[in-house]
């Protein structure tokens, strides 16, 4: 939680050098892609919400005009890694909405066109959607649930954005 505020401060005041910003983005991306603990709220312990908190940090990076398209692509890659995590975990603590935010704000930057977004979404669905003839398993159902939650949140936010380019 604190890290996303530090990244926000850099976005607002430009306190980091380009190298520091790049190193921080790299570390967050590595962390996000390596998360295996998908707990959310734990009674008696509080929030253990690595996916959502990392998504918050990535959102702050996506909003930063100092980052270029290559950086946004790394953000998208990190988000993609957790849309439907392996192992059959079904998100229930708002992770899909939190993962959607860096994607929506990356889209608002206007550095990708409709073909780029279509290709990215196509890769995401190909990676995470169960094949039509695949057996029904708890893991397949969780992947489908997580993918739907993410895509629905992204679609609703894009439609509500009021920006015709984002809607497209």
C-alpha positions as YAML, in Angstrom:
chain: A
units: angstrom
residues:
- id: 1
  name: UNK
  ca: [0.00, 0.00, 0.00]
- id: 2
  name: UNK
  ca: [2.77, 2.41, 0.89]
- id: 3
  name: UNK
  ca: [4.75, 1.62, -2.24]
- id: 4
  name: UNK
  ca: [1.90, 2.70, -4.52]
- id: 5
  name: UNK
  ca: [1.83, 6.05, -2.67]
- id: 6
  name: UNK
  ca: [5.59, 6.44, -3.13]
- id: 7
  name: UNK
  ca: [5.14, 5.75, -6.85]
- id: 8
  name: UNK
  ca: [2.26, 8.24, -6.93]
- id: 9
  name: UNK
  ca: [4.49, 10.85, -5.31]
- id: 10
  name: UNK
  ca: [7.05, 10.32, -8.05]
- id: 11
  name: UNK
  ca: [4.29, 10.65, -10.66]
- id: 12
  name: UNK
  ca: [3.14, 13.92, -9.13]
- id: 13
  name: UNK
  ca: [6.51, 15.48, -8.30]
- id: 14
  name: UNK
  ca: [9.06, 13.62, -10.45]
- id: 15
  name: UNK
  ca: [11.36, 12.79, -7.54]
- id: 16
  name: UNK
  ca: [12.97, 9.69, -9.10]
- id: 17
  name: UNK
  ca: [15.45, 9.55, -11.92]
- id: 18
  name: UNK
  ca: [14.47, 7.58, -15.02]
- id: 19
  name: UNK
  ca: [16.80, 4.78, -13.85]
- id: 20
  name: UNK
  ca: [15.18, 4.66, -10.40]
- id: 21
  name: UNK
  ca: [11.71, 4.59, -11.94]
- id: 22
  name: UNK
  ca: [12.76, 1.82, -14.32]
- id: 23
  name: UNK
  ca: [14.28, -0.23, -11.49]
- id: 24
  name: UNK
  ca: [11.14, 0.14, -9.36]
- id: 25
  name: UNK
  ca: [8.89, -0.90, -12.26]
- id: 26
  name: UNK
  ca: [11.14, -3.88, -12.95]
- id: 27
  name: UNK
  ca: [10.96, -5.02, -9.32]
- id: 28
  name: UNK
  ca: [7.19, -4.63, -9.11]
- id: 29
  name: UNK
  ca: [6.81, -6.57, -12.38]
- id: 30
  name: UNK
  ca: [9.01, -9.39, -11.09]
- id: 31
  name: UNK
  ca: [7.11, -9.48, -7.82]
- id: 32
  name: UNK
  ca: [3.70, -9.49, -9.53]
- id: 33
  name: UNK
  ca: [4.62, -12.31, -11.90]
- id: 34
  name: UNK
  ca: [6.00, -14.40, -9.04]
- id: 35
  name: UNK
  ca: [3.07, -14.12, -6.60]
- id: 36
  name: UNK
  ca: [1.83, -17.50, -5.45]
- id: 37
  name: UNK
  ca: [0.09, -16.38, -2.24]
- id: 38
  name: UNK
  ca: [-3.36, -15.28, -3.36]
- id: 39
  name: UNK
  ca: [-4.92, -14.70, 0.02]
- id: 40
  name: UNK
  ca: [-7.08, -11.65, 0.50]
- id: 41
  name: UNK
  ca: [-8.54, -10.85, 3.87]
- id: 42
  name: UNK
  ca: [-7.44, -13.16, 6.66]
- id: 43
  name: UNK
  ca: [-9.49, -13.06, 9.88]
- id: 44
  name: UNK
  ca: [-7.26, -12.12, 12.78]
- id: 45
  name: UNK
  ca: [-4.40, -11.06, 10.49]
- id: 46
  name: UNK
  ca: [-5.94, -8.54, 8.10]
- id: 47
  name: UNK
  ca: [-5.20, -8.10, 4.42]
- id: 48
  name: UNK
  ca: [-2.66, -10.31, 2.69]
- id: 49
  name: UNK
  ca: [-3.43, -8.93, -0.73]
- id: 50
  name: UNK
  ca: [-0.26, -9.02, -2.81]
- id: 51
  name: UNK
  ca: [-2.05, -9.11, -6.17]
- id: 52
  name: UNK
  ca: [-4.28, -6.11, -5.45]
- id: 53
  name: UNK
  ca: [-1.56, -4.04, -3.82]
- id: 54
  name: UNK
  ca: [0.85, -4.75, -6.68]
- id: 55
  name: UNK
  ca: [-1.88, -3.79, -9.14]
- id: 56
  name: UNK
  ca: [-2.25, -0.48, -7.29]
- id: 57
  name: UNK
  ca: [1.47, 0.19, -7.75]
- id: 58
  name: UNK
  ca: [1.24, -0.73, -11.44]
- id: 59
  name: UNK
  ca: [-1.71, 1.64, -11.80]
- id: 60
  name: UNK
  ca: [0.42, 4.51, -10.51]
- id: 61
  name: UNK
  ca: [3.11, 3.61, -13.03]
- id: 62
  name: UNK
  ca: [0.53, 3.42, -15.84]
- id: 63
  name: UNK
  ca: [-0.63, 6.94, -14.97]
- id: 64
  name: UNK
  ca: [2.91, 8.35, -15.08]
- id: 65
  name: UNK
  ca: [3.51, 10.29, -18.33]
- id: 66
  name: UNK
  ca: [7.26, 9.72, -17.93]
- id: 67
  name: UNK
  ca: [6.78, 6.04, -18.84]
- id: 68
  name: UNK
  ca: [6.78, 5.06, -22.50]
- id: 69
  name: UNK
  ca: [4.91, 2.38, -24.40]
- id: 70
  name: UNK
  ca: [7.54, -0.27, -23.64]
- id: 71
  name: UNK
  ca: [7.00, 0.36, -19.92]
- id: 72
  name: UNK
  ca: [3.24, 0.10, -20.39]
- id: 73
  name: UNK
  ca: [3.77, -3.20, -22.19]
- id: 74
  name: UNK
  ca: [5.68, -4.51, -19.17]
- id: 75
  name: UNK
  ca: [2.79, -3.41, -16.95]
- id: 76
  name: UNK
  ca: [0.34, -5.29, -19.17]
- id: 77
  name: UNK
  ca: [2.54, -8.37, -19.03]
- id: 78
  name: UNK
  ca: [2.64, -8.25, -15.23]
- id: 79
  name: UNK
  ca: [-1.14, -7.85, -15.01]
- id: 80
  name: UNK
  ca: [-1.69, -10.69, -17.47]
- id: 81
  name: UNK
  ca: [0.30, -13.03, -15.23]
- id: 82
  name: UNK
  ca: [-2.26, -12.69, -12.44]
- id: 83
  name: UNK
  ca: [-5.61, -12.35, -14.23]
- id: 84
  name: UNK
  ca: [-6.10, -16.10, -13.81]
- id: 85
  name: UNK
  ca: [-3.33, -17.41, -11.59]
- id: 86
  name: UNK
  ca: [-2.34, -21.05, -11.87]
- id: 87
  name: UNK
  ca: [-3.48, -23.45, -9.20]
- id: 88
  name: UNK
  ca: [-7.22, -22.90, -9.29]
- id: 89
  name: UNK
  ca: [-7.52, -19.90, -6.98]
- id: 90
  name: UNK
  ca: [-10.77, -18.00, -7.54]
- id: 91
  name: UNK
  ca: [-10.61, -14.31, -6.72]
- id: 92
  name: UNK
  ca: [-13.24, -13.05, -4.28]
- id: 93
  name: UNK
  ca: [-11.65, -9.93, -2.76]
- id: 94
  name: UNK
  ca: [-11.92, -7.47, -5.67]
- id: 95
  name: UNK
  ca: [-8.69, -8.54, -7.37]
- id: 96
  name: UNK
  ca: [-10.19, -8.41, -10.87]
- id: 97
  name: UNK
  ca: [-11.17, -4.78, -10.48]
- id: 98
  name: UNK
  ca: [-7.78, -3.86, -9.06]
- id: 99
  name: UNK
  ca: [-5.98, -5.69, -11.90]
- id: 100
  name: UNK
  ca: [-8.17, -3.91, -14.45]
- id: 101
  name: UNK
  ca: [-7.16, -0.40, -13.33]
- id: 102
  name: UNK
  ca: [-3.57, -0.34, -14.66]
- id: 103
  name: UNK
  ca: [-4.90, -1.65, -17.98]
- id: 104
  name: UNK
  ca: [-7.59, 1.03, -18.21]
- id: 105
  name: UNK
  ca: [-5.13, 3.79, -17.35]
- id: 106
  name: UNK
  ca: [-2.61, 2.41, -19.83]
- id: 107
  name: UNK
  ca: [-5.34, 2.59, -22.47]
- id: 108
  name: UNK
  ca: [-6.09, 6.19, -21.56]
- id: 109
  name: UNK
  ca: [-2.48, 7.07, -22.32]
- id: 110
  name: UNK
  ca: [-3.25, 6.49, -26.01]
- id: 111
  name: UNK
  ca: [0.05, 4.77, -26.81]
- id: 112
  name: UNK
  ca: [-1.67, 1.61, -28.08]
- id: 113
  name: UNK
  ca: [-4.22, 1.46, -30.88]
- id: 114
  name: UNK
  ca: [-7.32, -0.72, -31.28]
- id: 115
  name: UNK
  ca: [-5.32, -3.46, -33.02]
- id: 116
  name: UNK
  ca: [-2.84, -3.57, -30.13]
- id: 117
  name: UNK
  ca: [-5.65, -3.92, -27.60]
- id: 118
  name: UNK
  ca: [-7.44, -6.53, -29.67]
- id: 119
  name: UNK
  ca: [-4.24, -8.56, -29.92]
- id: 120
  name: UNK
  ca: [-3.56, -8.24, -26.18]
- id: 121
  name: UNK
  ca: [-7.08, -9.30, -25.25]
- id: 122
  name: UNK
  ca: [-6.87, -12.17, -27.74]
- id: 123
  name: UNK
  ca: [-3.67, -13.42, -26.11]
- id: 124
  name: UNK
  ca: [-5.22, -13.07, -22.65]
- id: 125
  name: UNK
  ca: [-8.32, -15.05, -23.61]
- id: 126
  name: UNK
  ca: [-6.28, -17.70, -25.44]
- id: 127
  name: UNK
  ca: [-4.09, -18.10, -22.35]
- id: 128
  name: UNK
  ca: [-6.82, -18.13, -19.72]
- id: 129
  name: UNK
  ca: [-10.05, -19.40, -21.27]
- id: 130
  name: UNK
  ca: [-10.57, -23.15, -21.00]
- id: 131
  name: UNK
  ca: [-10.83, -24.98, -24.32]
- id: 132
  name: UNK
  ca: [-14.39, -25.87, -25.33]
- id: 133
  name: UNK
  ca: [-13.68, -29.58, -25.06]
- id: 134
  name: UNK
  ca: [-11.64, -29.35, -21.85]
- id: 135
  name: UNK
  ca: [-12.94, -31.34, -18.90]
- id: 136
  name: UNK
  ca: [-14.65, -29.38, -16.16]
- id: 137
  name: UNK
  ca: [-12.30, -29.03, -13.22]
- id: 138
  name: UNK
  ca: [-12.18, -26.68, -10.27]
- id: 139
  name: UNK
  ca: [-9.07, -25.05, -11.77]
- id: 140
  name: UNK
  ca: [-10.77, -24.53, -15.15]
- id: 141
  name: UNK
  ca: [-13.82, -23.04, -13.43]
- id: 142
  name: UNK
  ca: [-11.63, -20.69, -11.37]
- id: 143
  name: UNK
  ca: [-9.72, -19.57, -14.48]
- id: 144
  name: UNK
  ca: [-13.00, -18.88, -16.28]
- id: 145
  name: UNK
  ca: [-14.39, -17.03, -13.25]
- id: 146
  name: UNK
  ca: [-11.27, -14.86, -12.91]
- id: 147
  name: UNK
  ca: [-11.05, -14.09, -16.63]
- id: 148
  name: UNK
  ca: [-14.72, -13.12, -16.75]
- id: 149
  name: UNK
  ca: [-14.39, -10.93, -13.68]
- id: 150
  name: UNK
  ca: [-11.44, -9.12, -15.20]
- id: 151
  name: UNK
  ca: [-12.95, -8.69, -18.67]
- id: 152
  name: UNK
  ca: [-16.32, -7.57, -17.31]
- id: 153
  name: UNK
  ca: [-14.65, -5.01, -15.04]
- id: 154
  name: UNK
  ca: [-12.53, -3.75, -17.94]
- id: 155
  name: UNK
  ca: [-15.51, -3.59, -20.30]
- id: 156
  name: UNK
  ca: [-17.72, -1.74, -17.81]
- id: 157
  name: UNK
  ca: [-14.98, 0.77, -16.99]
- id: 158
  name: UNK
  ca: [-14.19, 1.32, -20.66]
- id: 159
  name: UNK
  ca: [-17.87, 1.90, -21.47]
- id: 160
  name: UNK
  ca: [-18.24, 4.31, -18.56]
- id: 161
  name: UNK
  ca: [-15.09, 6.23, -19.50]
- id: 162
  name: UNK
  ca: [-16.92, 8.51, -21.93]
- id: 163
  name: UNK
  ca: [-13.95, 8.25, -24.31]
- id: 164
  name: UNK
  ca: [-14.92, 6.76, -27.69]
- id: 165
  name: UNK
  ca: [-11.38, 5.53, -28.29]
- id: 166
  name: UNK
  ca: [-11.32, 3.71, -24.97]
- id: 167
  name: UNK
  ca: [-14.76, 2.27, -25.64]
- id: 168
  name: UNK
  ca: [-13.54, 0.90, -28.96]
...
